[in-house]
Amino acid sequence: MSKNLVELIRRHHAEGAPTALEVLKAAMDDHGAITDDDRRVAAERSGLPEAAVHGVSTFYDDLLQPRGRRHVRVCTGTACFAATGDAHVDAVREGLGLGLGERSADGETSLAETVCLGFCHSSPAVRVGDVIDAGPGVVERVLAGAEREAAEPDPVSLLAEPVLIAPGTWAGLRAALERNDPEATLEDVKAAEVRGRGGAGFPAGMKWQFARAATGEHKFIVANGDEGDPGSYIDKWLMERNPELLLEGMAIAGFVVGADHGFVLCRSEYPRSKPALEAAVARAREAGCLGQDILGSGFSFDVTIVEGAGSYVVGEETALLACLQGLRGTVSARPPFPAERGVHGMPTVVNNVETLCNVPFIAARGPQAYRDLSPGATPGSKLVCFNERFAKPGLYEVPFGMTMRELCEDVAGGLVDGHEIKALQIGGPLGGILPGAKLDTPFDFDALAAEGCMVGHGGIVAFDETTDMRELARHLLHFGASESCGKCFPCRIGLRRAHEMLAADAPVDRRRLEELLETLELGSLCAHGGGMPAPIRSLLAHWPDELGLVAA
Amino acid sequence: MTSVTINGRTVEVEPGTTILDAARAIGEWIPTLCFDERQDPFGACRVCMVGVEGAPAPLPACTTQVRDGMVVDTRDATARRVAGAVVELVLSELPEPPASHTELAAVARQLGVSGTRWPGTVHERDHDDRHPYLALRHELCISCGRCVRACDEVQGTFALTATGRGFDANVAAGLDQGFKDSACVSCGACADTCPTGAIAELSLLDLAPEPLHEVTT
């Protein structure tokens, strides 16, 4: 990330300037396409050079897809693929007479692809304006102009006492402020061994410690709400239905690290998240839980909500910081780590939304109570969510260590209509694919890693016996190639080549593919290019016949 | 000071020194494409991978700082295999092989990559000759970011930007209106650093038609 551009942004932010991305998003909302005049205005208002603004305007999906008065976005996430094999995409395309990314000549209707809307429990999903419809009949309703808001299931906790789905009460922040010993609270978070819930599983306490030790005029807490992993709607629920818990976790992090401001970056694919979070911030300020002199403690901390613009890789922490500051959402090499140079060049903690939601319980009840939630396994609880193929899809709070069979059969009721689990993809598109024969694998970091899989975000997507694994490989690599940020060479070119290999109507040279997967895995700058080989390797290992391979 | 052993030679360097800088200081060659010593390390090309004792996989030399006692093998077989594979991918996105005098062609030769086995999409030819002596050939751009950083970090003009994303990533001047009508001050720093000739000075292009005479030094 350019130090000079970040410094320009810092200075203009101090004067109350919007980011270039905010100005461009508003232009898109206003007239459905970005013009050079919009770019000049964005440069003028944000203080960024015109060229940099042009770069931003060519990066994000939301700024690239022209919008008609009726803007239809069809979900091409993995749960929707598992539900229809993408038949819903073809049906909407044919029904509207538009290709993906096209707008009708009269400017009335436009169609675009979106990944993913977080309605994986009711796939397929289609968004019209800000209305998300999903489930049986969705295509017919959208084509008839009769779309309606789809329902979202209430979550269920398997714990004796829910932790993550219990409404936030600010009890953890109160306890931390009364104790008034940030170092002791940090030690508690470290002793609780909170592992990051956004994919990488990095210990949250370590990030806090680095940022606490760093020096800076300001420090920031950033909640990563860019839950781009298709098949996950966990952070979506937390941001929209339990935002107080997240804000409380952020305030505790701020108190420990010495930060006075926080940002939540939520996704534009979730149109309800930003309003829900902003309403919660207003309530918290009213209650004295955010703002100046919180609960009479002398500690001040406030939160700003920022919305992304359609890019999967922005879920990576350095890309997220770029997006938050209105720049192109590309990955930066570390060092410098965000803990030393993050928002506006200042020490910054970036934690996933669910990770931060774990913190209030630890602050209120202590690390041992937290560890006791999952005896003999990774400490704490985990939110998992199931796709539409299951009989009881939805969001569940579970302890670590249950087997995938217990989760899939006992909790989610097995698959609908007597279908069989051919395979599961757990944790997002960078997770390996677990064959149905291995359902006795425990749901935990190490046990899943031993099968080439991961906990990841906690989304559990089942594929039934009708799924063609070469089609699945094509689906995943289409996603991988179109979401590559384009920064590092292996990912930028390699995912394109991998997709071309699998999408061609020709046998796949196994050795060439494996060489390419090695280049991606070892060469890529971030987990996107580095992780996309994992599911492809699973498919090679378990379903070689379906991939249409030839030996070199 | 920090002690690091590179290809069997131990050297003392300042803490915070990268493996690449330490290796170059003792004359050890590590291939690079996105690196320019006048700019901050970028970590994009992944051609500078090296083996580090105890590390599970090769590491990029340009962004990895040395640690005391680190043992580095710049000729590690896995690292070189990845570097060569990346260069082969880069050649596969160009509609024509790079001119022999370019840095890309030199790195390919040094890694023993003579061409590409990858079929598939290549960059579309798109020439911008609006400026009197700076030519931009978009199809030769490999998104190394050196021109953008030269304009930002060296010249402070900010006339260039990366554009697009994924395979379609490229570079543009201003609002894509060409060098002449952008904030460009015609300093030539971008052409000077470009490793492929995607940005080149027209007069030099005229003077140096292909193939160039190669000089071994």
PDB file of N, CA, C and O in Angstrom, chain B residues 6-43:
ATOM      1  N   ILE B   6      24.396 -17.054   3.651  1.00  0.00           N
ATOM      2  CA  ILE B   6      23.774 -17.185   2.329  1.00  0.00           C
ATOM      3  C   ILE B   6      24.683 -18.008   1.440  1.00  0.00           C
ATOM      4  O   ILE B   6      25.847 -17.634   1.232  1.00  0.00           O
ATOM      5  N   ASN B   7      24.175 -19.124   0.952  1.00  0.00           N
ATOM      6  CA  ASN B   7      24.951 -20.036   0.106  1.00  0.00           C
ATOM      7  C   ASN B   7      26.305 -20.357   0.748  1.00  0.00           C
ATOM      8  O   ASN B   7      27.338 -20.373   0.071  1.00  0.00           O
ATOM      9  N   GLY B   8      26.282 -20.538   2.067  1.00  0.00           N
ATOM     10  CA  GLY B   8      27.498 -20.955   2.757  1.00  0.00           C
ATOM     11  C   GLY B   8      28.378 -19.819   3.249  1.00  0.00           C
ATOM     12  O   GLY B   8      29.326 -20.051   3.992  1.00  0.00           O
ATOM     13  N   ARG B   9      28.073 -18.575   2.836  1.00  0.00           N
ATOM     14  CA  ARG B   9      28.885 -17.436   3.296  1.00  0.00           C
ATOM     15  C   ARG B   9      28.155 -16.680   4.378  1.00  0.00           C
ATOM     16  O   ARG B   9      26.981 -16.315   4.205  1.00  0.00           O
ATOM     17  N   THR B  10      28.791 -16.424   5.491  1.00  0.00           N
ATOM     18  CA  THR B  10      28.143 -15.713   6.593  1.00  0.00           C
ATOM     19  C   THR B  10      28.493 -14.237   6.530  1.00  0.00           C
ATOM     20  O   THR B  10      29.653 -13.876   6.358  1.00  0.00           O
ATOM     21  N   VAL B  11      27.446 -13.406   6.646  1.00  0.00           N
ATOM     22  CA  VAL B  11      27.666 -11.951   6.633  1.00  0.00           C
ATOM     23  C   VAL B  11      26.913 -11.308   7.780  1.00  0.00           C
ATOM     24  O   VAL B  11      25.922 -11.850   8.276  1.00  0.00           O
ATOM     25  N   GLU B  12      27.383 -10.129   8.190  1.00  0.00           N
ATOM     26  CA  GLU B  12      26.731  -9.341   9.223  1.00  0.00           C
ATOM     27  C   GLU B  12      26.005  -8.193   8.529  1.00  0.00           C
ATOM     28  O   GLU B  12      26.609  -7.473   7.728  1.00  0.00           O
ATOM     29  N   VAL B  13      24.704  -8.053   8.817  1.00  0.00           N
ATOM     30  CA  VAL B  13      23.940  -6.956   8.211  1.00  0.00           C
ATOM     31  C   VAL B  13      23.143  -6.231   9.290  1.00  0.00           C
ATOM     32  O   VAL B  13      22.968  -6.741  10.398  1.00  0.00           O
ATOM     33  N   GLU B  14      22.668  -5.049   8.940  1.00  0.00           N
ATOM     34  CA  GLU B  14      21.823  -4.281   9.864  1.00  0.00           C
ATOM     35  C   GLU B  14      20.531  -5.052  10.124  1.00  0.00           C
ATOM     36  O   GLU B  14      19.980  -5.650   9.193  1.00  0.00           O
ATOM     37  N   PRO B  15      19.997  -5.016  11.346  1.00  0.00           N
ATOM     38  CA  PRO B  15      18.685  -5.628  11.593  1.00  0.00           C
ATOM     39  C   PRO B  15      17.649  -4.997  10.652  1.00  0.00           C
ATOM     40  O   PRO B  15      17.714  -3.796  10.369  1.00  0.00           O
ATOM     41  N   GLY B  16      16.728  -5.797  10.181  1.00  0.00           N
ATOM     42  CA  GLY B  16      15.701  -5.273   9.268  1.00  0.00           C
ATOM     43  C   GLY B  16      16.069  -5.384   7.807  1.00  0.00           C
ATOM     44  O   GLY B  16      15.264  -5.124   6.925  1.00  0.00           O
ATOM     45  N   THR B  17      17.340  -5.780   7.530  1.00  0.00           N
ATOM     46  CA  THR B  17      17.767  -5.978   6.136  1.00  0.00           C
ATOM     47  C   THR B  17      17.002  -7.157   5.536  1.00  0.00           C
ATOM     48  O   THR B  17      16.755  -8.150   6.200  1.00  0.00           O
ATOM     49  N   THR B  18      16.616  -7.033   4.265  1.00  0.00           N
ATOM     50  CA  THR B  18      15.936  -8.159   3.616  1.00  0.00           C
ATOM     51  C   THR B  18      16.963  -9.174   3.120  1.00  0.00           C
ATOM     52  O   THR B  18      18.143  -8.842   2.927  1.00  0.00           O
ATOM     53  N   ILE B  19      16.476 -10.389   2.891  1.00  0.00           N
ATOM     54  CA  ILE B  19      17.361 -11.432   2.345  1.00  0.00           C
ATOM     55  C   ILE B  19      17.935 -10.968   1.014  1.00  0.00           C
ATOM     56  O   ILE B  19      19.117 -11.157   0.725  1.00  0.00           O
ATOM     57  N   LEU B  20      17.098 -10.313   0.206  1.00  0.00           N
ATOM     58  CA  LEU B  20      17.550  -9.874  -1.119  1.00  0.00           C
ATOM     59  C   LEU B  20      18.710  -8.880  -1.000  1.00  0.00           C
ATOM     60  O   LEU B  20      19.736  -9.018  -1.691  1.00  0.00           O
ATOM     61  N   ASP B  21      18.553  -7.887  -0.122  1.00  0.00           N
ATOM     62  CA  ASP B  21      19.619  -6.897   0.037  1.00  0.00           C
ATOM     63  C   ASP B  21      20.899  -7.546   0.565  1.00  0.00           C
ATOM     64  O   ASP B  21      22.003  -7.219   0.127  1.00  0.00           O
ATOM     65  N   ALA B  22      20.723  -8.472   1.526  1.00  0.00           N
ATOM     66  CA  ALA B  22      21.905  -9.133   2.096  1.00  0.00           C
ATOM     67  C   ALA B  22      22.615  -9.953   1.022  1.00  0.00           C
ATOM     68  O   ALA B  22      23.846  -9.947   0.925  1.00  0.00           O
ATOM     69  N   ALA B  23      21.826 -10.651   0.188  1.00  0.00           N
ATOM     70  CA  ALA B  23      22.425 -11.487  -0.858  1.00  0.00           C
ATOM     71  C   ALA B  23      23.134 -10.619  -1.896  1.00  0.00           C
ATOM     72  O   ALA B  23      24.252 -10.923  -2.315  1.00  0.00           O
ATOM     73  N   ARG B  24      22.495  -9.527  -2.289  1.00  0.00           N
ATOM     74  CA  ARG B  24      23.116  -8.662  -3.302  1.00  0.00           C
ATOM     75  C   ARG B  24      24.394  -8.028  -2.775  1.00  0.00           C
ATOM     76  O   ARG B  24      25.339  -7.804  -3.540  1.00  0.00           O
ATOM     77  N   ALA B  25      24.404  -7.763  -1.455  1.00  0.00           N
ATOM     78  CA  ALA B  25      25.593  -7.132  -0.864  1.00  0.00           C
ATOM     79  C   ALA B  25      26.816  -8.014  -1.010  1.00  0.00           C
ATOM     80  O   ALA B  25      27.943  -7.517  -1.062  1.00  0.00           O
ATOM     81  N   ILE B  26      26.607  -9.331  -1.069  1.00  0.00           N
ATOM     82  CA  ILE B  26      27.771 -10.219  -1.228  1.00  0.00           C
ATOM     83  C   ILE B  26      27.830 -10.819  -2.627  1.00  0.00           C
ATOM     84  O   ILE B  26      28.487 -11.830  -2.863  1.00  0.00           O
ATOM     85  N   GLY B  27      27.086 -10.208  -3.534  1.00  0.00           N
ATOM     86  CA  GLY B  27      27.210 -10.598  -4.935  1.00  0.00           C
ATOM     87  C   GLY B  27      26.462 -11.864  -5.319  1.00  0.00           C
ATOM     88  O   GLY B  27      26.727 -12.446  -6.369  1.00  0.00           O
ATOM     89  N   GLU B  28      25.526 -12.305  -4.473  1.00  0.00           N
ATOM     90  CA  GLU B  28      24.728 -13.491  -4.833  1.00  0.00           C
ATOM     91  C   GLU B  28      23.506 -13.042  -5.618  1.00  0.00           C
ATOM     92  O   GLU B  28      22.783 -12.143  -5.203  1.00  0.00           O
ATOM     93  N   TRP B  29      23.257 -13.711  -6.746  1.00  0.00           N
ATOM     94  CA  TRP B  29      22.168 -13.311  -7.630  1.00  0.00           C
ATOM     95  C   TRP B  29      20.856 -13.991  -7.222  1.00  0.00           C
ATOM     96  O   TRP B  29      20.810 -15.199  -6.976  1.00  0.00           O
ATOM     97  N   ILE B  30      19.803 -13.198  -7.120  1.00  0.00           N
ATOM     98  CA  ILE B  30      18.451 -13.729  -6.916  1.00  0.00           C
ATOM     99  C   ILE B  30      17.584 -13.069  -7.988  1.00  0.00           C
ATOM    100  O   ILE B  30      17.612 -11.849  -8.135  1.00  0.00           O
ATOM    101  N   PRO B  31      16.849 -13.866  -8.756  1.00  0.00           N
ATOM    102  CA  PRO B  31      16.037 -13.249  -9.821  1.00  0.00           C
ATOM    103  C   PRO B  31      14.909 -12.390  -9.235  1.00  0.00           C
ATOM    104  O   PRO B  31      14.365 -12.727  -8.182  1.00  0.00           O
ATOM    105  N   THR B  32      14.588 -11.287  -9.899  1.00  0.00           N
ATOM    106  CA  THR B  32      13.465 -10.439  -9.483  1.00  0.00           C
ATOM    107  C   THR B  32      12.811  -9.856 -10.734  1.00  0.00           C
ATOM    108  O   THR B  32      13.462  -9.694 -11.760  1.00  0.00           O
ATOM    109  N   LEU B  33      11.537  -9.525 -10.619  1.00  0.00           N
ATOM    110  CA  LEU B  33      10.851  -8.784 -11.681  1.00  0.00           C
ATOM    111  C   LEU B  33      10.175  -7.518 -11.164  1.00  0.00           C
ATOM    112  O   LEU B  33      10.143  -6.504 -11.845  1.00  0.00           O
ATOM    113  N   CYS B  34       9.606  -7.580  -9.940  1.00  0.00           N
ATOM    114  CA  CYS B  34       8.878  -6.396  -9.459  1.00  0.00           C
ATOM    115  C   CYS B  34       9.750  -5.515  -8.564  1.00  0.00           C
ATOM    116  O   CYS B  34       9.294  -4.513  -8.043  1.00  0.00           O
ATOM    117  N   PHE B  35      11.024  -5.907  -8.382  1.00  0.00           N
ATOM    118  CA  PHE B  35      11.896  -5.169  -7.468  1.00  0.00           C
ATOM    119  C   PHE B  35      12.690  -4.091  -8.209  1.00  0.00           C
ATOM    120  O   PHE B  35      13.186  -4.303  -9.302  1.00  0.00           O
ATOM    121  N   ASP B  36      12.764  -2.928  -7.559  1.00  0.00           N
ATOM    122  CA  ASP B  36      13.626  -1.843  -8.023  1.00  0.00           C
ATOM    123  C   ASP B  36      14.204  -1.233  -6.755  1.00  0.00           C
ATOM    124  O   ASP B  36      13.451  -0.832  -5.866  1.00  0.00           O
ATOM    125  N   GLU B  37      15.522  -1.184  -6.668  1.00  0.00           N
ATOM    126  CA  GLU B  37      16.143  -0.782  -5.391  1.00  0.00           C
ATOM    127  C   GLU B  37      15.798   0.657  -4.998  1.00  0.00           C
ATOM    128  O   GLU B  37      15.997   1.048  -3.854  1.00  0.00           O
ATOM    129  N   ARG B  38      15.248   1.442  -5.924  1.00  0.00           N
ATOM    130  CA  ARG B  38      14.861   2.817  -5.596  1.00  0.00           C
ATOM    131  C   ARG B  38      13.476   2.870  -4.945  1.00  0.00           C
ATOM    132  O   ARG B  38      13.001   3.932  -4.552  1.00  0.00           O
ATOM    133  N   GLN B  39      12.812   1.706  -4.886  1.00  0.00           N
ATOM    134  CA  GLN B  39      11.426   1.663  -4.402  1.00  0.00           C
ATOM    135  C   GLN B  39      11.301   0.701  -3.233  1.00  0.00           C
ATOM    136  O   GLN B  39      12.116  -0.201  -3.067  1.00  0.00           O
ATOM    137  N   ASP B  40      10.225   0.871  -2.443  1.00  0.00           N
ATOM    138  CA  ASP B  40       9.946  -0.086  -1.373  1.00  0.00           C
ATOM    139  C   ASP B  40       9.681  -1.460  -1.986  1.00  0.00           C
ATOM    140  O   ASP B  40       9.102  -1.547  -3.067  1.00  0.00           O
ATOM    141  N   PRO B  41      10.062  -2.533  -1.271  1.00  0.00           N
ATOM    142  CA  PRO B  41       9.750  -3.873  -1.777  1.00  0.00           C
ATOM    143  C   PRO B  41       8.237  -4.027  -1.957  1.00  0.00           C
ATOM    144  O   PRO B  41       7.451  -3.455  -1.203  1.00  0.00           O
ATOM    145  N   PHE B  42       7.853  -4.799  -2.972  1.00  0.00           N
ATOM    146  CA  PHE B  42       6.454  -4.898  -3.356  1.00  0.00           C
ATOM    147  C   PHE B  42       5.906  -6.311  -3.143  1.00  0.00           C
ATOM    148  O   PHE B  42       4.750  -6.504  -2.802  1.00  0.00           O
ATOM    149  N   GLY B  43       6.760  -7.304  -3.377  1.00  0.00           N
ATOM    150  CA  GLY B  43       6.364  -8.690  -3.092  1.00  0.00           C
ATOM    151  C   GLY B  43       5.338  -9.265  -4.042  1.00  0.00           C
ATOM    152  O   GLY B  43       4.565 -10.143  -3.661  1.00  0.00           O
TER     153      GLY B  43
END
